[in-house]
Coordinates of C-alpha atoms in Angstrom, one line a residue:
X1 CA 0.0 0.2 0.1
X2 CA 1.6 3.2 -1.1
X3 CA -0.4 5.4 1.3
X4 CA -2.7 5.1 3.9
X5 CA -6.1 5.3 3.0
X6 CA -8.9 7.1 5.6
X7 CA -12.0 5.4 6.5
X8 CA -15.2 6.0 8.7
X9 CA -16.9 3.7 10.6
X10 CA -20.1 4.2 11.4
X11 CA -21.9 2.2 13.9
X12 CA -23.6 2.7 17.5
X13 CA -22.2 0.5 19.3
X14 CA -18.2 1.6 20.7
X15 CA -17.0 -2.3 21.2
X16 CA -17.7 -2.8 17.2
X17 CA -16.2 0.9 16.6
X18 CA -13.2 -0.2 18.5
X19 CA -12.4 -3.5 16.6
X20 CA -12.7 -2.0 13.3
X21 CA -10.9 0.8 14.5
X22 CA -7.8 -1.4 15.8
X23 CA -8.1 -3.7 13.0
X24 CA -8.1 -1.3 10.1
X25 CA -5.4 0.8 11.5
X26 CA -3.3 -2.6 11.8
X27 CA -3.9 -2.5 8.1
X28 CA -1.9 1.1 8.4
X29 CA -5.2 3.1 7.5
X30 CA -6.7 6.5 9.2
X31 CA -10.1 5.8 11.4
X32 CA -12.3 8.3 12.1
X33 CA -15.9 7.1 14.1
X34 CA -19.8 7.8 14.1
X35 CA -22.3 6.6 16.5
X36 CA -24.8 7.3 14.3
X37 CA -25.4 8.9 10.2
X38 CA -26.4 12.1 11.7
X39 CA -23.0 12.2 13.0
X40 CA -21.2 10.1 9.7
X41 CA -22.8 13.1 7.5
X42 CA -21.6 16.0 9.9
X43 CA -18.0 14.1 9.8
X44 CA -17.9 14.0 6.1
X45 CA -19.2 17.4 5.2
X46 CA -16.1 18.8 6.8
X47 CA -13.2 16.1 5.7
X48 CA -12.8 14.0 2.7
X49 CA -13.0 9.7 2.8
X50 CA -11.8 6.6 1.1
X51 CA -14.4 4.5 2.2
X52 CA -17.1 4.3 4.6
X53 CA -18.6 1.2 6.7
X54 CA -20.9 1.3 8.5
X55 CA -24.2 -0.4 10.6
X56 CA -27.9 -0.2 9.3
X57 CA -29.5 0.2 12.2
X58 CA -28.6 2.8 14.4
X59 CA -30.3 6.1 16.6
X60 CA -30.9 9.3 14.8
X61 CA -29.8 8.4 11.2
X62 CA -29.9 4.9 9.9
X63 CA -27.2 3.8 7.7
X64 CA -29.8 3.5 4.7
X65 CA -30.8 7.0 5.5
X66 CA -26.9 7.8 5.4
X67 CA -26.9 6.0 2.4
X68 CA -29.7 7.8 0.7
X69 CA -27.7 11.5 2.0
X70 CA -24.6 10.8 0.5
X71 CA -26.5 10.3 -2.6
X72 CA -23.9 10.3 -5.8
X73 CA -20.8 10.2 -3.7
X74 CA -21.5 6.4 -3.3
X75 CA -20.1 6.5 -6.6
X76 CA -17.1 8.1 -5.5
X77 CA -16.4 6.5 -2.1
X78 CA -17.2 2.9 -1.4
X79 CA -19.7 1.9 1.3
X80 CA -19.7 -1.7 2.9
X81 CA -22.7 -2.4 4.9
X82 CA -22.0 -4.4 8.7
X83 CA -25.1 -5.1 10.1
X84 CA -27.1 -7.9 12.5
X85 CA -30.0 -8.6 10.0
X86 CA -28.9 -11.1 7.9
X87 CA -32.6 -10.7 6.2
X88 CA -31.9 -10.7 1.9
X89 CA -34.2 -8.1 1.8
X90 CA -31.8 -5.8 3.5
X91 CA -29.0 -7.1 1.3
X92 CA -30.8 -6.2 -1.5
X93 CA -31.9 -2.3 -0.1
X94 CA -27.9 -2.1 0.5
X95 CA -26.8 -3.4 -2.7
X96 CA -29.6 -0.9 -4.6
X97 CA -28.4 2.3 -2.9
X98 CA -25.0 1.6 -3.5
X99 CA -23.3 -0.6 -1.6
X100 CA -20.1 -2.0 -2.0
X101 CA -20.1 -4.9 -0.1
X102 CA -22.8 -6.7 2.6
X103 CA -21.6 -8.3 5.4
X104 CA -24.1 -9.5 8.8
X105 CA -22.4 -9.7 12.5
X106 CA -21.5 -11.6 14.1
X107 CA -18.5 -11.2 11.2
X108 CA -15.1 -12.5 10.5
X109 CA -12.5 -10.2 10.9
X110 CA -10.7 -11.2 7.6
X111 CA -13.8 -11.0 5.7
X112 CA -14.3 -7.2 6.8
X113 CA -10.1 -7.0 6.2
X114 CA -10.2 -8.5 2.7
X115 CA -13.4 -6.8 1.7
X116 CA -12.1 -3.0 2.6
X117 CA -8.8 -4.0 0.2
X118 CA -11.1 -5.3 -2.5
X119 CA -13.4 -1.9 -2.3
X120 CA -9.9 0.3 -2.0
X121 CA -8.7 -1.4 -4.9
X122 CA -11.7 -0.9 -7.3
X123 CA -11.8 2.9 -6.3
X124 CA -7.9 3.4 -6.9
X125 CA -8.7 1.7 -10.2
X126 CA -11.5 3.8 -11.2
X127 CA -10.1 6.9 -10.0
X128 CA -6.7 6.3 -11.8
X129 CA -8.8 5.8 -14.7
X130 CA -11.1 8.8 -14.4
X131 CA -8.3 10.5 -13.8
X132 CA -6.5 9.7 -17.1
X133 CA -9.7 10.9 -19.0
X134 CA -9.4 13.9 -17.4
X135 CA -6.2 14.9 -18.3
X136 CA -6.4 13.0 -22.1
X137 CA -9.2 15.3 -22.4
X138 CA -7.4 18.4 -21.1
X139 CA -4.2 17.5 -23.9
X140 CA -7.3 17.6 -26.4
X141 CA -8.8 21.1 -25.5
X142 CA -4.9 22.4 -24.9
X143 CA -4.1 21.1 -28.6
X144 CA -7.0 22.5 -30.0
X145 CA -7.0 25.9 -29.4
X146 CA -3.0 25.8 -30.0
X147 CA -4.4 24.7 -33.6
X148 CA -6.5 27.5 -34.1
X149 CA -3.8 30.1 -32.5
X150 CA -1.0 28.8 -35.1
X151 CA -3.9 29.0 -38.0
X152 CA -2.2 26.2 -39.5
X153 CA -3.2 24.5 -42.6
X154 CA -6.3 22.6 -42.2
X155 CA -4.2 19.3 -42.9
X156 CA -1.9 19.1 -40.3
X157 CA -5.0 20.1 -37.8
X158 CA -6.9 16.7 -38.8
X159 CA -3.6 14.2 -38.2
X160 CA -2.7 16.4 -35.1
X161 CA -6.9 15.9 -34.2
X162 CA -6.9 12.2 -35.5
X163 CA -4.1 11.1 -33.1
X164 CA -5.5 13.1 -29.5
X165 CA -9.2 11.4 -30.9
X166 CA -7.4 8.1 -31.3
X167 CA -5.8 8.3 -27.4
X168 CA -8.9 9.0 -26.7
X169 CA -10.9 6.3 -28.1
X170 CA -7.9 3.9 -27.1
X171 CA -8.5 5.3 -23.6
X172 CA -12.7 4.3 -23.6
X173 CA -11.1 0.5 -24.7
X174 CA -9.1 0.7 -22.3
X175 CA -11.9 1.6 -19.7
X176 CA -14.0 -1.7 -21.2
X177 CA -10.8 -4.1 -21.2
X178 CA -10.9 -2.9 -17.4
X179 CA -14.5 -3.3 -17.2
X180 CA -14.1 -6.9 -18.6
X181 CA -11.6 -8.2 -16.8
X182 CA -13.7 -6.9 -13.2
X183 CA -16.7 -9.4 -14.8
X184 CA -13.8 -12.4 -15.5
X185 CA -12.7 -12.2 -12.1
X186 CA -15.8 -12.2 -10.3
X187 CA -17.0 -14.9 -12.1
X188 CA -13.9 -17.3 -13.6
X189 CA -16.1 -20.3 -14.8
X190 CA -16.6 -18.1 -18.0
X191 CA -13.8 -17.3 -19.5
X192 CA -13.7 -15.5 -23.0
X193 CA -17.0 -15.6 -22.9
X194 CA -17.4 -11.6 -23.0
X195 CA -15.5 -11.2 -26.1
X196 CA -17.4 -14.5 -27.7
X197 CA -20.5 -13.4 -27.5
X198 CA -19.5 -9.6 -28.9
X199 CA -17.6 -10.8 -31.3
X200 CA -20.6 -13.3 -32.6
X201 CA -23.1 -10.3 -31.7
X202 CA -21.1 -8.0 -34.3
X203 CA -21.0 -10.8 -37.1
X204 CA -24.8 -11.0 -36.8
X205 CA -25.5 -7.5 -36.8
X206 CA -22.9 -7.2 -39.9
X207 CA -25.6 -10.1 -41.7
X208 CA -28.5 -7.7 -40.7
X209 CA -26.3 -4.8 -42.9
X210 CA -26.8 -3.0 -39.5
X211 CA -25.3 0.2 -39.3
X212 CA -21.8 0.9 -37.8
X213 CA -23.2 3.4 -34.6
X214 CA -25.5 0.3 -34.4
X215 CA -23.1 -1.9 -34.7
X216 CA -21.2 -0.1 -31.7
X217 CA -23.7 -0.1 -29.6
X218 CA -24.7 -4.0 -30.2
X219 CA -20.3 -4.5 -30.0
X220 CA -20.3 -2.5 -26.1
X221 CA -23.6 -4.0 -25.4
X222 CA -22.6 -8.1 -25.5
X223 CA -18.9 -7.2 -24.4
X224 CA -20.1 -5.5 -20.8
X225 CA -23.9 -7.5 -20.6
X226 CA -22.5 -8.6 -17.1
X227 CA -21.3 -6.2 -16.1
X228 CA -23.8 -5.2 -13.2
X229 CA -22.9 -8.6 -11.8
X230 CA -19.4 -7.0 -10.2
X231 CA -22.4 -5.9 -7.8
X232 CA -23.9 -9.2 -6.7
X233 CA -22.9 -10.5 -3.1
X234 CA -19.9 -13.3 -3.8
X235 CA -21.9 -15.4 -1.5
X236 CA -24.7 -15.6 -4.4
X237 CA -22.7 -15.4 -7.7
X238 CA -20.3 -17.9 -6.7
X239 CA -22.6 -20.4 -4.8
X240 CA -22.0 -23.5 -5.8
X241 CA -25.5 -25.4 -5.1
X242 CA -29.0 -24.3 -6.1
X243 CA -29.8 -20.4 -5.3
X244 CA -33.0 -20.1 -3.6
X245 CA -35.9 -18.0 -4.7
X246 CA -34.7 -14.5 -2.7
X247 CA -31.4 -14.9 -4.2
X248 CA -32.2 -15.1 -7.8
X249 CA -33.9 -12.1 -7.2
X250 CA -30.8 -10.5 -6.4
X251 CA -28.4 -12.3 -9.1
X252 CA -31.8 -10.9 -11.4
X253 CA -30.6 -7.0 -10.8
X254 CA -27.9 -7.3 -12.0
X255 CA -29.4 -6.2 -15.2
X256 CA -30.6 -2.7 -13.4
X257 CA -27.1 -2.8 -12.0
X258 CA -24.9 -3.0 -14.7
X259 CA -27.5 -0.4 -16.4
X260 CA -26.9 1.8 -14.2
X261 CA -23.6 1.8 -13.7
X262 CA -23.0 2.5 -17.5
X263 CA -26.0 4.6 -18.8
X264 CA -24.8 7.7 -17.3
X265 CA -21.0 7.0 -19.4
X266 CA -21.5 8.6 -22.7
X267 CA -19.9 6.7 -25.1
X268 CA -21.6 3.6 -23.8
X269 CA -25.8 4.7 -23.7
X270 CA -26.4 3.2 -26.4
X271 CA -24.9 -0.4 -24.9
X272 CA -27.0 0.2 -21.7
X273 CA -30.5 -0.7 -22.6
X274 CA -28.7 -4.1 -24.3
X275 CA -27.1 -5.3 -21.0
X276 CA -30.8 -4.0 -19.0
X277 CA -32.6 -6.0 -21.1
X278 CA -30.7 -8.9 -22.5
X279 CA -32.4 -10.9 -20.5
X280 CA -36.1 -10.7 -21.8
X281 CA -37.6 -13.1 -23.9
X282 CA -39.9 -12.2 -27.4
X283 CA -42.9 -13.9 -25.5
X284 CA -42.6 -11.5 -22.6
X285 CA -41.9 -13.9 -19.9
X286 CA -38.5 -12.5 -19.6
X287 CA -37.0 -9.4 -16.6
X288 CA -36.7 -7.7 -15.9
X289 CA -39.7 -5.5 -17.8
X290 CA -41.3 -8.2 -19.1
X291 CA -41.7 -6.8 -22.7
X292 CA -42.4 -8.4 -25.7
X293 CA -41.9 -8.7 -29.5
X294 CA -40.4 -5.7 -31.1
X295 CA -40.3 -3.3 -28.0
X296 CA -37.0 -5.4 -26.9
X297 CA -34.3 -3.3 -28.2
X298 CA -32.6 -4.9 -31.4
X299 CA -29.7 -5.5 -29.8
X300 CA -30.7 -7.1 -26.9
X301 CA -32.6 -10.2 -29.1
X302 CA -29.3 -10.3 -31.2
X303 CA -27.8 -11.0 -28.1
X304 CA -30.0 -13.4 -26.5
X305 CA -29.5 -15.9 -29.6
X306 CA -26.1 -15.3 -29.2
X307 CA -25.7 -16.1 -25.8
X308 CA -27.6 -19.1 -25.8
X309 CA -24.7 -20.6 -29.0
X310 CA -21.8 -19.4 -26.9
X311 CA -23.6 -21.1 -23.4
X312 CA -24.0 -24.6 -25.3
X313 CA -21.2 -25.0 -27.5
X314 CA -18.6 -23.6 -24.5
X315 CA -17.3 -25.9 -21.8
X316 CA -18.3 -25.7 -18.0
X317 CA -17.5 -27.6 -14.5
X318 CA -21.4 -28.8 -14.9
X319 CA -21.2 -29.7 -18.4
X320 CA -19.0 -30.6 -21.8
X321 CA -19.5 -28.3 -24.5
X322 CA -21.6 -29.7 -28.1
X323 CA -21.6 -29.0 -31.2
X324 CA -23.1 -25.9 -33.0
X325 CA -25.5 -28.2 -34.6
X326 CA -27.0 -28.5 -30.9
X327 CA -27.4 -24.8 -30.6
X328 CA -28.8 -24.4 -34.5
X329 CA -31.4 -27.1 -32.6
X330 CA -32.4 -25.5 -30.1
X331 CA -32.8 -22.0 -31.1
X332 CA -35.1 -23.0 -33.7
X333 CA -37.0 -24.7 -31.5
X334 CA -37.5 -21.5 -29.2
X335 CA -37.7 -19.1 -32.2
X336 CA -41.2 -16.8 -31.3
X337 CA -40.7 -17.8 -27.5
X338 CA -37.6 -17.2 -26.3
X339 CA -36.2 -15.3 -29.7
X340 CA -37.4 -13.0 -32.3
X341 CA -38.4 -15.6 -35.6
X342 CA -36.9 -13.6 -38.0
X343 CA -33.3 -13.2 -36.7
X344 CA -32.9 -16.8 -35.8
X345 CA -33.9 -17.2 -39.8
X346 CA -30.6 -15.1 -40.6
X347 CA -28.9 -16.1 -37.7
X348 CA -29.4 -20.0 -38.9
X349 CA -27.6 -19.1 -42.3
X350 CA -24.2 -18.0 -40.6
X351 CA -22.2 -21.4 -41.6
X352 CA -20.3 -23.4 -38.6
X353 CA -16.8 -22.2 -40.9
X354 CA -17.8 -18.6 -39.8
X355 CA -18.8 -19.1 -36.2
X356 CA -16.0 -21.4 -35.4
X357 CA -13.3 -18.7 -37.4
X358 CA -15.4 -15.9 -35.0
X359 CA -14.7 -17.5 -31.5
X360 CA -11.3 -18.4 -32.4
X361 CA -10.7 -15.0 -32.8
X362 CA -12.3 -14.0 -29.9
X363 CA -10.2 -16.1 -27.5
X364 CA -6.8 -15.2 -29.1
X365 CA -7.7 -11.4 -29.2
X366 CA -6.7 -10.0 -25.6
X367 CA -8.6 -6.5 -26.2
X368 CA -12.1 -5.2 -27.3
X369 CA -12.7 -4.9 -30.9
X370 CA -12.6 -0.9 -31.4
X371 CA -14.9 1.2 -33.2
X372 CA -12.4 1.3 -36.3
X373 CA -12.7 -2.2 -36.5
X374 CA -16.0 -2.3 -36.5
X375 CA -16.6 0.1 -39.3
X376 CA -13.7 -1.6 -41.6
X377 CA -15.3 -4.9 -40.9

């Protein structure tokens, strides 16, 4: 750790605060305390914090009210909820309010330190990426002003701006790669899945002769379809056995979590609807909205076919990879119920060789498909 982080522990039990303080100070952090949400709000208004640990049930102001009062600050400062309430509904509410993690009392102190390390590392990466993009945008402005002042030839201006825009696009692609790595690190059983479905979706989109802008949105949407799983607790995401109905409710919430994560990012707005609706069904029996037919965004309808293809033809710990023909038969069988029948018809025209070549290229590449690659494909 290069420098200590400033952490705020909010709990009405002095003993709990003392345990957290001693543990986190041993980790090298600076720790402040607050006995309720009101005191915490006052402290946060006066000094910055890198992470907040908070109980739920407290006098004067509870933990959920504290999180609501913090608003968009939760996007920058991770919050870990530590509470004696083990109810799944409380966990769902915590995640919806922006909590990074949820720990039930009595807790194992090592669980707390691991969660804190992960939360601080995630914050560090996000802040570094934000700073890098701000710096790059400042360079774009600086170079543009310089070009105007010097009144150089149009060709020189175009070349310089092209290079800056290329750097900006590379920054975007680096952001996407970081997100994909985060997704795959949470669910290692699906290695390369994100890039495979991205490549398949672009292939089908090209068969449909979609515009380059549509292909870019479909590419990013397919790549980031499971980004919301970053917000699903490990106890549910990595559970080896069958999920309960309440746990499934949390898992199904990953579509909305993913939408909320990327919908405010300008270059990912077109992909956000795909992330939100990639589990909808043609017959309206999907989630989260239960919309049907062509009310489902085109990119989400394309993705549902591609996701099924990859799921059937890929090896998982609980199953062997099956031939492409098995996937074709299943997709054909579900046309008109799960899938858009017209898109199924177009998908079935793609040869096995094209699908296998697309899969191989996706697994060999270590980067996201770029906008320029899509537009020249």
